[in-house]
Coordinates of C-alpha atoms and ligand atoms in Angstrom, one line a residue:
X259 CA 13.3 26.5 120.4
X260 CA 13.0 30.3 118.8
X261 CA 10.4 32.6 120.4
X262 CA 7.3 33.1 118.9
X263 CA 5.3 35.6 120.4
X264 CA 5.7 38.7 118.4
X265 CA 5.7 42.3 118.9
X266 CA 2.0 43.6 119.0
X267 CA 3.1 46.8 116.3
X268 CA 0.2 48.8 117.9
X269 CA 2.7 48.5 120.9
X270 CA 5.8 49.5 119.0
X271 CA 4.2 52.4 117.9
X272 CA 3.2 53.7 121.6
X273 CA 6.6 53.5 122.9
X274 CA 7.8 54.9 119.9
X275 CA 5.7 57.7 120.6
X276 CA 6.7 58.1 124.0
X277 CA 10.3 58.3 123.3
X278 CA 11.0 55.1 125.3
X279 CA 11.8 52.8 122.1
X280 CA 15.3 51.3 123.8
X281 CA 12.6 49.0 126.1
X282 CA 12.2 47.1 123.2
X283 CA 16.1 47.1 121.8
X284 CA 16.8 43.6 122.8
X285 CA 12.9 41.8 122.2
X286 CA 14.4 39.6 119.5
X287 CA 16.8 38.3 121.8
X288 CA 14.5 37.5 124.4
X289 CA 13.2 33.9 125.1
X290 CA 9.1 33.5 125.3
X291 CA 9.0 34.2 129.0
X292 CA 11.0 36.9 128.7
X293 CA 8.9 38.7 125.5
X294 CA 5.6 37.5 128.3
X295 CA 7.0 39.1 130.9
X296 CA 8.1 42.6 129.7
X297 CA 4.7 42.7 127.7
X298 CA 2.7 42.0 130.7
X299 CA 5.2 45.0 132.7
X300 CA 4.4 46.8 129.8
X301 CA 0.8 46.6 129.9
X302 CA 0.6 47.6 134.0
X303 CA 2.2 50.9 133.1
X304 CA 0.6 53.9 131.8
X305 CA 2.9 54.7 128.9
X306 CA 0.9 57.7 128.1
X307 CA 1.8 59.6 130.6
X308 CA 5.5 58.7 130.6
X309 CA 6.4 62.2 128.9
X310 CA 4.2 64.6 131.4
X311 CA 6.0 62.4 134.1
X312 CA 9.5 63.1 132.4
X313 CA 9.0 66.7 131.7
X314 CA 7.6 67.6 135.5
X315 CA 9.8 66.0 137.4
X316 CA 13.2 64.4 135.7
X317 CA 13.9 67.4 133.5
X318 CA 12.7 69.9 136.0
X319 CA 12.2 70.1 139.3
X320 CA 8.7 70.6 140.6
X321 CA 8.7 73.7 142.8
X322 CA 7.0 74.2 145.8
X323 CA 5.0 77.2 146.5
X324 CA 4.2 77.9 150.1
X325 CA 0.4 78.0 150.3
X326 CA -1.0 81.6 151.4
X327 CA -1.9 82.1 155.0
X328 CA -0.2 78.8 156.7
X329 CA -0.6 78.7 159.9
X330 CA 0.6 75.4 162.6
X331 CA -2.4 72.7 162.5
X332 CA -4.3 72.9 165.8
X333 CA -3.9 69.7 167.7
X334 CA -5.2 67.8 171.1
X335 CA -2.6 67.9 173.6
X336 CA -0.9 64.9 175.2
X337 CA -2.4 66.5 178.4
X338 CA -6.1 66.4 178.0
X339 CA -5.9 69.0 181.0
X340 CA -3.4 71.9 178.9
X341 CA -4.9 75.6 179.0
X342 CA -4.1 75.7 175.4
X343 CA -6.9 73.3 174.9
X344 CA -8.7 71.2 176.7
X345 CA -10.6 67.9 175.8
X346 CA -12.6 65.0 177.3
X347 CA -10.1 62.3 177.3
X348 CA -12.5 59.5 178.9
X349 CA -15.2 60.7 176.8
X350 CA -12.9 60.3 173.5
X351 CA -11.4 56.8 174.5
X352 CA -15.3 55.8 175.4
X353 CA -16.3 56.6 172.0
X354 CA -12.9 54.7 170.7
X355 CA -13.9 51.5 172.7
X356 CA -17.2 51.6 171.8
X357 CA -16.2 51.3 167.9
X358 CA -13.0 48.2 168.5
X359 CA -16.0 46.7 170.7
X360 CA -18.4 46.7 168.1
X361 CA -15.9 45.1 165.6
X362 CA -15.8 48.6 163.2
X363 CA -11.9 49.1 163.5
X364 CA -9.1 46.9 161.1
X365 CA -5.3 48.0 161.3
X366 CA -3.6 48.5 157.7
X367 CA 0.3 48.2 157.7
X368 CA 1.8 49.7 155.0
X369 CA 4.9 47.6 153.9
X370 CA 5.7 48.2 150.5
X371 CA 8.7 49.8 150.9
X372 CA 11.8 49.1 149.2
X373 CA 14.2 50.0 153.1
X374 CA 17.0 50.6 151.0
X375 CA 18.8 52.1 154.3
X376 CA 18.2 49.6 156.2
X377 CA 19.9 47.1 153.7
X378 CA 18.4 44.3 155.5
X379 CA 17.7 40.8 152.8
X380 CA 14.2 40.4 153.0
X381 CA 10.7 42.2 153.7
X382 CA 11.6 45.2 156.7
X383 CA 8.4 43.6 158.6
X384 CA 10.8 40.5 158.6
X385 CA 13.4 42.2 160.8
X386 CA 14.0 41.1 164.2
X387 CA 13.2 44.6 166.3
X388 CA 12.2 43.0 169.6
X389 CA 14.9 44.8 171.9
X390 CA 15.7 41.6 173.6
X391 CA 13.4 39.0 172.3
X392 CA 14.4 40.0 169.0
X393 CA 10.9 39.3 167.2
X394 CA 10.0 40.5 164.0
X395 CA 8.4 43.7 163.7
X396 CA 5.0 41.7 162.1
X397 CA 5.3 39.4 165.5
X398 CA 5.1 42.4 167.5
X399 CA 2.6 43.9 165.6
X400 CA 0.2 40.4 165.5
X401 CA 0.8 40.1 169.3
X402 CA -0.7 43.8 170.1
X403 CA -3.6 42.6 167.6
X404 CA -4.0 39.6 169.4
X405 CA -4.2 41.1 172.7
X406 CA -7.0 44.0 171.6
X407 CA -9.1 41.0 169.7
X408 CA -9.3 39.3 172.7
X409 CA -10.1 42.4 174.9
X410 CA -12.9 43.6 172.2
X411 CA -14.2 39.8 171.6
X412 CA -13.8 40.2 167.8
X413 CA -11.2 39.4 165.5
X414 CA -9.2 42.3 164.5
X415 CA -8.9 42.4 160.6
X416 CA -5.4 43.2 159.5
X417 CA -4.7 44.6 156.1
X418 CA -1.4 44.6 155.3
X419 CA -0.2 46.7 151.8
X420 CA 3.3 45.0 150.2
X421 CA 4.7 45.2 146.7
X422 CA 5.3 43.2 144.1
X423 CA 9.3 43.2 145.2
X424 CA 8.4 41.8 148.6
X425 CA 4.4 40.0 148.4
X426 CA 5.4 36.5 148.1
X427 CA 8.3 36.6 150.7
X428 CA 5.7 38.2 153.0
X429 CA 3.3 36.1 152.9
X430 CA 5.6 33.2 152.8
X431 CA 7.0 34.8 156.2
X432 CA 3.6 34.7 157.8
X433 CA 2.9 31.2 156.7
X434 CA 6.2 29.9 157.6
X435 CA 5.1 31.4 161.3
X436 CA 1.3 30.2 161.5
X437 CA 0.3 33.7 161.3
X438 CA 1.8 34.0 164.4
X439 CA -1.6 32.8 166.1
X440 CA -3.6 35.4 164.5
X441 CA -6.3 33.3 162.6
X442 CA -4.5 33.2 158.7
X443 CA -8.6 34.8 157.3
X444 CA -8.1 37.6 159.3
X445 CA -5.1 39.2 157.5
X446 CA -5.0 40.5 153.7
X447 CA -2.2 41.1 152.3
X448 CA -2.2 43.1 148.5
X449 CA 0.0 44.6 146.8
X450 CA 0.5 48.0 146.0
X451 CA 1.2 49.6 142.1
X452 CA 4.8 50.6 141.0
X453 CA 6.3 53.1 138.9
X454 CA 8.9 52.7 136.2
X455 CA 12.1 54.8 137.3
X456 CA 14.1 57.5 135.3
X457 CA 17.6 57.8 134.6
X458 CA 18.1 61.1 135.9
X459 CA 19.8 62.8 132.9
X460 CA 18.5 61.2 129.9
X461 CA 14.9 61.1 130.9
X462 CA 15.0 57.1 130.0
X463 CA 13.1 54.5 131.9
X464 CA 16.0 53.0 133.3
X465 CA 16.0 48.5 132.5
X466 CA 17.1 46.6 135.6
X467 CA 17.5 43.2 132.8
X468 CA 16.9 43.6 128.7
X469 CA 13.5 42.2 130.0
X470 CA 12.6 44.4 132.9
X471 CA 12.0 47.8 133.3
X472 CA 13.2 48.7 136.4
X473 CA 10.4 50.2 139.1
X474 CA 9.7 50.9 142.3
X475 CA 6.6 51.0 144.3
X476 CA 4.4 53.9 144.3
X477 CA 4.7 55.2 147.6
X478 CA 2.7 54.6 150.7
X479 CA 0.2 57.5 149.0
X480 CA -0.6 54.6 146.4
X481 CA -2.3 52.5 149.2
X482 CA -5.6 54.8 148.7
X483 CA -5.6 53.0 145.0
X484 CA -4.2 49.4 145.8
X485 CA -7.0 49.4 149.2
X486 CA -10.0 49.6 146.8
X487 CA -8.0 47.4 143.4
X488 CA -7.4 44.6 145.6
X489 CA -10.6 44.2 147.0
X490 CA -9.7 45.3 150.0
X491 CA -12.2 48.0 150.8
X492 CA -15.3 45.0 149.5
X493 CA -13.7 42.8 152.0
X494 CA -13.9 45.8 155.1
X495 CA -17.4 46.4 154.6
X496 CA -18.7 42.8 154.0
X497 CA -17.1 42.9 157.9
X498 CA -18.3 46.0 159.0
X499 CA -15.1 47.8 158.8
X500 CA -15.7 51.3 158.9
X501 CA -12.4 52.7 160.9
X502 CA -9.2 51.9 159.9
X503 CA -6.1 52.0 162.3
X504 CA -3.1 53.3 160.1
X505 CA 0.5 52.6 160.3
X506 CA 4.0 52.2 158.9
X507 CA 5.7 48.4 159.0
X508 CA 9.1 50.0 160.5
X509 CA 8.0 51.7 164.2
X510 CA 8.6 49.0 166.7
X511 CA 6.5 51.3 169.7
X512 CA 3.6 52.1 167.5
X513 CA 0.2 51.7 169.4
X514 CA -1.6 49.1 166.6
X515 CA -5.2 50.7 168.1
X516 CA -5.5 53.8 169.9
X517 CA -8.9 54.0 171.7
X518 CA -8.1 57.9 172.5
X519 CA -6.8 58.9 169.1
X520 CA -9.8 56.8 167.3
X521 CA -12.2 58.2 169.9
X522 CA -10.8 61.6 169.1
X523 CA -10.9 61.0 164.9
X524 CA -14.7 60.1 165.3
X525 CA -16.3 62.1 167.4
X526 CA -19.3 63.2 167.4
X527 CA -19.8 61.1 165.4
X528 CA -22.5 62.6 162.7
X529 CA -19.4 64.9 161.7
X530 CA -16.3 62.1 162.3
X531 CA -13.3 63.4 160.6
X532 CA -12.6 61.3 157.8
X533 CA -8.6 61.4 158.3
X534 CA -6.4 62.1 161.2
X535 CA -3.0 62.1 162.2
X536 CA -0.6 61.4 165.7
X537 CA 1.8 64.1 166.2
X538 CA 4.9 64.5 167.9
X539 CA 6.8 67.6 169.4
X540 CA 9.7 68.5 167.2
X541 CA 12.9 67.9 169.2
X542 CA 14.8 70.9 167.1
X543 CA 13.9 73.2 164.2
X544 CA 16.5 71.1 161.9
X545 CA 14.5 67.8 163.0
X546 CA 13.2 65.8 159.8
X547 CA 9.7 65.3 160.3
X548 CA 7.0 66.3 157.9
X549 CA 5.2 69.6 160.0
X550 CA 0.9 69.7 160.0
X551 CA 0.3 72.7 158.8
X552 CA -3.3 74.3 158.1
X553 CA -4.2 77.2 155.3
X554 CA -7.5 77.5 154.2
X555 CA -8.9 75.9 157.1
X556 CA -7.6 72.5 155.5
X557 CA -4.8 70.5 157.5
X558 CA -1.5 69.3 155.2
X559 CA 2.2 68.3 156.0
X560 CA 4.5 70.1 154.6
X561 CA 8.0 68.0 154.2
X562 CA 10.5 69.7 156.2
X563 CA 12.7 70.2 153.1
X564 CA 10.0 72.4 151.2
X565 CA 9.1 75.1 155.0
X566 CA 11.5 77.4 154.9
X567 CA 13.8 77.0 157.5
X568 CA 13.3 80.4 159.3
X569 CA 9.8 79.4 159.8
X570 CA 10.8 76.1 161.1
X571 CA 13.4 77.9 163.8
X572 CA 10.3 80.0 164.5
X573 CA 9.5 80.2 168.7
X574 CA 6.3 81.2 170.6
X575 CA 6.8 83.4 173.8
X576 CA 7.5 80.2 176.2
X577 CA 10.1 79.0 174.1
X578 CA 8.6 76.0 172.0
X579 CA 8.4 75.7 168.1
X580 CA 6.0 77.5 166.5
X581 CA 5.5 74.5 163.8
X582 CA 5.9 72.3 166.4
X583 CA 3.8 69.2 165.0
X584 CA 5.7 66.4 163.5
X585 CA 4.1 63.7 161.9
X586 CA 5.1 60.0 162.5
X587 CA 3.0 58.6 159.8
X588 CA 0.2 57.4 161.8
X589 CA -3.5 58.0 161.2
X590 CA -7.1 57.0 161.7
X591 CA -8.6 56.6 158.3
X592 CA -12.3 56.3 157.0
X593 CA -13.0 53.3 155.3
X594 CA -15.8 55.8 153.7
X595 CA -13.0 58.6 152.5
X596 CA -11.0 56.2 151.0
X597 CA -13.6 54.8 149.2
X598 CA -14.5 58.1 147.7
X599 CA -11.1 59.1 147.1
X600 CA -10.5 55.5 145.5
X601 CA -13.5 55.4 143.0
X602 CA -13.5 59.1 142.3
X603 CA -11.8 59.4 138.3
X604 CA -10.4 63.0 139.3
X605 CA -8.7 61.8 142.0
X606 CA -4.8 61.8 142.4
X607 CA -2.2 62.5 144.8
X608 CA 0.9 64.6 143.6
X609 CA 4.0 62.6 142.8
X610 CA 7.1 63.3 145.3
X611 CA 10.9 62.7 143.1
X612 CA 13.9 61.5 144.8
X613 CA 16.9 60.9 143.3
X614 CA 18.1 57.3 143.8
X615 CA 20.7 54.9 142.9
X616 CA 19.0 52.8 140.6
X617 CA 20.9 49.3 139.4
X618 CA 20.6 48.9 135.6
X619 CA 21.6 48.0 132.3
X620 CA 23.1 49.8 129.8
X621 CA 20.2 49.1 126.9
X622 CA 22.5 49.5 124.0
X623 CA 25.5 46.9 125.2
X624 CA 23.4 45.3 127.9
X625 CA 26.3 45.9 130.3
X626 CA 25.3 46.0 134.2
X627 CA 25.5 49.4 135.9
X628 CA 25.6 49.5 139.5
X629 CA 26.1 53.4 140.6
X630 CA 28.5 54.7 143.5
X631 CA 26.1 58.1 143.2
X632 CA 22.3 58.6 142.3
X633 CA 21.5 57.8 138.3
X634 CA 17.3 57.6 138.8
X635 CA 14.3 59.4 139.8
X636 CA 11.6 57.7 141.4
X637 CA 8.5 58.8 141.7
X638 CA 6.2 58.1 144.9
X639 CA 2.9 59.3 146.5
X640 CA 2.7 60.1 149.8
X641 CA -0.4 59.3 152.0
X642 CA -0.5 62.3 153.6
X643 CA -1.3 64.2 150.8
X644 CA -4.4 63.0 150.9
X645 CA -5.6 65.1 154.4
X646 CA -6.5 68.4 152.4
X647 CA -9.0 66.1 151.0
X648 CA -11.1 65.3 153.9
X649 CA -14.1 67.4 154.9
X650 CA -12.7 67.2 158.6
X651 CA -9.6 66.1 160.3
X652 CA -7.6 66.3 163.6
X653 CA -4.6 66.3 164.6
X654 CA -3.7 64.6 168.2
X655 CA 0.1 65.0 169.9
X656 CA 1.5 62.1 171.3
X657 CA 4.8 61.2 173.2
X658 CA 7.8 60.1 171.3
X659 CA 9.1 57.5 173.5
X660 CA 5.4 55.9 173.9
X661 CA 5.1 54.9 170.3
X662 CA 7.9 56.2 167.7
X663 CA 10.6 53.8 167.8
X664 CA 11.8 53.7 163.8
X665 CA 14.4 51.7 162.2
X666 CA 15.0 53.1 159.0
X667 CA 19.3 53.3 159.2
X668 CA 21.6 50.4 160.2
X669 CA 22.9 52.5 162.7
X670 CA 22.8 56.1 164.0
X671 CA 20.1 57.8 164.1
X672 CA 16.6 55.7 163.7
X673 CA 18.5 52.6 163.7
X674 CA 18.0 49.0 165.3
X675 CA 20.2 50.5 168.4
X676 CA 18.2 53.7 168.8
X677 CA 15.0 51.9 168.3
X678 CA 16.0 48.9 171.0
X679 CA 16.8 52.0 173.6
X680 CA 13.3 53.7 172.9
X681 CA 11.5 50.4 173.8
X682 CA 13.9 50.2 177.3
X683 CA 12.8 53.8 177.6
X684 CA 9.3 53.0 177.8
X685 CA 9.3 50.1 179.6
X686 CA 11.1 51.4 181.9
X687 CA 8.7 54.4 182.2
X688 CA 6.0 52.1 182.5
X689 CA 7.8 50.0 184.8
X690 CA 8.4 53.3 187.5
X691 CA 4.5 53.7 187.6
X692 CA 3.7 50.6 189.0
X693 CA 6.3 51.1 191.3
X694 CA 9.2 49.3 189.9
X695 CA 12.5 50.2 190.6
X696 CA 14.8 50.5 187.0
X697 CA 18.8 50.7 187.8
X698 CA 20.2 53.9 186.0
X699 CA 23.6 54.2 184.5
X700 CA 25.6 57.6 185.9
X701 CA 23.9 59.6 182.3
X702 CA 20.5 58.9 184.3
X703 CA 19.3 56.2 181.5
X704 CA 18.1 52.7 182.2
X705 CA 21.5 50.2 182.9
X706 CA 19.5 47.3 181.6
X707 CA 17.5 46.5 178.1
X708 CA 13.6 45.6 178.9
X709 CA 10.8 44.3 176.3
X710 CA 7.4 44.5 177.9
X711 CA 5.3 41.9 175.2
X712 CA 1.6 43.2 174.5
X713 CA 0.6 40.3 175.9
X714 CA 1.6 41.2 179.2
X715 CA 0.6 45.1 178.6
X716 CA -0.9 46.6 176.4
X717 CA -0.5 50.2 178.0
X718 CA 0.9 51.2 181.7
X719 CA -1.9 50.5 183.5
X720 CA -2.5 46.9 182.8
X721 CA 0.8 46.0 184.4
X722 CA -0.9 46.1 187.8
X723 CA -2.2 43.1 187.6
X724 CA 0.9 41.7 185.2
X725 CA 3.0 39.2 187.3
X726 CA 6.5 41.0 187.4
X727 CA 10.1 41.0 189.2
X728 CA 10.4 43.3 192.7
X729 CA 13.6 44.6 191.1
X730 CA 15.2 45.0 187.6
X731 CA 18.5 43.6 187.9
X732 CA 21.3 46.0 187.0
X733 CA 23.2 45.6 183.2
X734 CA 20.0 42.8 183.3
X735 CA 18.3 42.1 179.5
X736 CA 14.4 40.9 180.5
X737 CA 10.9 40.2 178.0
X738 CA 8.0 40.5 180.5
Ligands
UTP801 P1 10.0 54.9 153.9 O1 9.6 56.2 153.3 O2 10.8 55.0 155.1 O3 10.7 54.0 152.8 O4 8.6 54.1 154.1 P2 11.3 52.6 152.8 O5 11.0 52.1 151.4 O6 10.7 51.7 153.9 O7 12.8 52.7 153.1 P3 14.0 53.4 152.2 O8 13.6 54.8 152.0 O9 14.1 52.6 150.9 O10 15.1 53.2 153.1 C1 7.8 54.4 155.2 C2 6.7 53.4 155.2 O11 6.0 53.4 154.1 C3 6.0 52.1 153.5 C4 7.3 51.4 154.0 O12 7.2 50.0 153.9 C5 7.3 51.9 155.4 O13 6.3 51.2 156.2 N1 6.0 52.2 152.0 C6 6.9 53.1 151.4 C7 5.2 51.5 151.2 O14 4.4 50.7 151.8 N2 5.2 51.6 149.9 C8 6.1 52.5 149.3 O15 6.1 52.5 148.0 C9 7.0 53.2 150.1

């Protein structure tokens, strides 16, 4: 049967005017549901600003200016006790308690992300990260979620941001596993917005099929957006929501709720800071973490590529890194800030470019490209853009092998391997404080892989009353 639906010319004449007319070279080849779908991809994007887009950051670079006066952020120690400054740890992780007890505090998983370098077939929540068990990271994220709803006597809300490339496999994932015991009302998942990617040297939106532009998400910065579109942000305060517990799908350690951090993020409470951030030591100068920074009394990261490196090699008198704060992408958020970021029409966060390799057609012969080297620029927002916004924010150091376990790379360096170590690491660690002796190989690292489940411990101190072995069995693999 011949397609029918024709060519709105109003439409012909805006990508005209935007220079992107090859979108539309093969329409009158195109069956009905292929015409229905590029119109409806065509009517998501904002063509209008296709040009600015291609101008700022395909044809040119955007350069980065180093803002006046930058100092290091000032952060809480990892030792409530440090000269440097001291704070009320029981105090912050009452006032923490005190908010997950009341039922105020949601987590929100970001996992919209395309983990390219992973190169794993399906949604990176979907991988199996559990050192030995070899759960999925969303498993070892619902079981922590399921331990602190039953220790606060509410249902933890979880808000979980996808894209349209991975949505229906994740939510087909979490039906296909009962929600893994969470109750199925309690989690949300939405998806996030995309952007149409550039071929780097034309300044083209680049077609992945004569009917598709090709995209990619917007970044996690485009979850301050997709939280209020989807209905999200209705749904948190219809349940009270006000705090919410921030953090990326692909760190197998992270702490789903911190009681300390949150406590930290929200008190005193009249002036809670309305966005905060965990930290990390740097290991090295060269290390690739994002650094908080502070000018203008305002606390930003700066991406490690834009600091100069002689700041970044930098030392106080005892040694240490001056810009010694690294972020790992975990925060406290406001369901309040958001709000006000989300329905304010000025707001926007700056678009990052990387240059990607973007499979394509050739629009003129329709012949597939798959490129050995980068061909595209995508465009993404980052979240932490978003902390020079707030009226207040903190930043709070924690310890790497505690809760920054990444997989990112198939192997190397933030891979399954090193991730699978970190959690041995830390059981381990945890393990020794209750007593527990851990066999060590002759480079003084555990000879044996652990897991500790959340719902055996959720921190160190609730394995004293966790029903464990006298002894870990040398070259041993063990879930407790
Ligand atoms: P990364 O920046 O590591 O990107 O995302 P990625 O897409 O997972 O992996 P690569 O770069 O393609 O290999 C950090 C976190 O932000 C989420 C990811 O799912 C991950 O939790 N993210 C990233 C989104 O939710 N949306 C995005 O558009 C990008």
């Amino acid at each position: 049967m011949p397609a029918t639906i024709a060519l709105p010319a109003e439409l012909v004449a805006r990508i005209d005017r935007v220079g992107q007319s090859h979108i539309l070279a093969a329409y009158d080849r195109l069956t009905d549901a292929e015409r229905a779908s590029l119109l409806a991809q065509l009517q998501s994007l904002n063509l209008e600003e296709i040009p600015s887009l291609i101008e700022s950051y395909v044809r040119h670079k955007p350069s980065f200016t180093l803002p006046a006066g930058l100092q290091p952020a000032p952060y809480f120690p990892n030792n409530p006790a440090a000269s440097q400054r001291s704070w009320d740890q029981a105090g912050a992780r009452a006032r923490g308690l005190e908010l997950i007890n009341s039922g105020k505090v949601a987590c929100f998983t970001v996992a919209g992300g395309q983990g390219t370098r992973l190169g794993y077939d399906g949604p990176k929540g979907c991988y199996p990260a559990g050192g030995v068990s070899r759960k999925p990271l969303f498993q070892l994220f619902a079981e922590q979620i399921a331990a602190w709803s039953r220790r606060s006597g509410h249902v933890i809300p979880w808000y979980i941001m996808t894209s349209p490339l991975n949505h229906d496999a994740t939510v087909a994932f979490f039906t296909r596993h009962n929600f893994f015991g969470l109750p199925a009302e309690s989690i949300m998942c939405f998806q996030q917005g995309v952007m149409p990617s550039f071929d780097m040297t034309t300044g083209r939106v680049l077609m992945s099929s004569p009917s598709e532009i090709a995209t990619n998400p917007d970044g996690h910065g485009g979850s301050i957006a997709a939280l209020h579109k989807s209905g999200a942000i209705t749904d948190m305060k219809r349940r009270g929501i006000t705090t919410l517990s921030y953090f990326q799908v692909d760190n197998a350690t992270v702490r789903v709720i911190d009681p300390a951090f949150i406590g930290l993020h929200s008190s005193p409470a009249d002036s809670s800071a309305e966005m905060s951030s965990k930290m990390i030591p740097k290991a090295y100068p060269e290390e690739k973490l994002g650094l908080f920074c502070s000018s203008g009394g305002r606390i930003e990261v700066i991406e490690y590529s834009d600091l100069p490196m002689e700041l970044q090699r930098e030392r106080m008198p005892d040694g240490s890194l001056r810009f010694l704060a690294g972020s790992i992408a975990v925060h406290v958020m406001g369901v309040a800030f958001v709000e006000r970021l989300a329905t304010d029409p000025a707001f926007s966060l700056p678009f990052h470019r990387a240059e990607k390799k973007v499979p394509c057609i050739d629009p003129a012969t329709g012949a597939r490209i798959d490129p050995a080297a980068p061909n595209g620029i995508k465009l993404e927002r980052f979240v932490f853009d978003a902390l020079p916004l707030c009226r207040a924010s903190i930043v709070y150091e924690t310890d790497r092998i505690e809760e920054f376990a990444p997989i990112k790379n198939a192997s190397g360096v933030d891979s399954p391997e090193s991730c699978t170590k970190l959690q041995t690491l830390r059981a381990a660690r945890w393990l020794r404080s209750v007593g527990i002796d851990v066999p060590l190989n002759d480079a003084g690292e555990p000879d044996c892989t652990i897991e500790i489940s959340a719902s055996t411990a959720l921190e160190p101190s609730d394995l004293s009353s966790a029903r464990l072995p006298r002894t870990v069995p040398r070259g041993s693999s063990l879930v407790l």
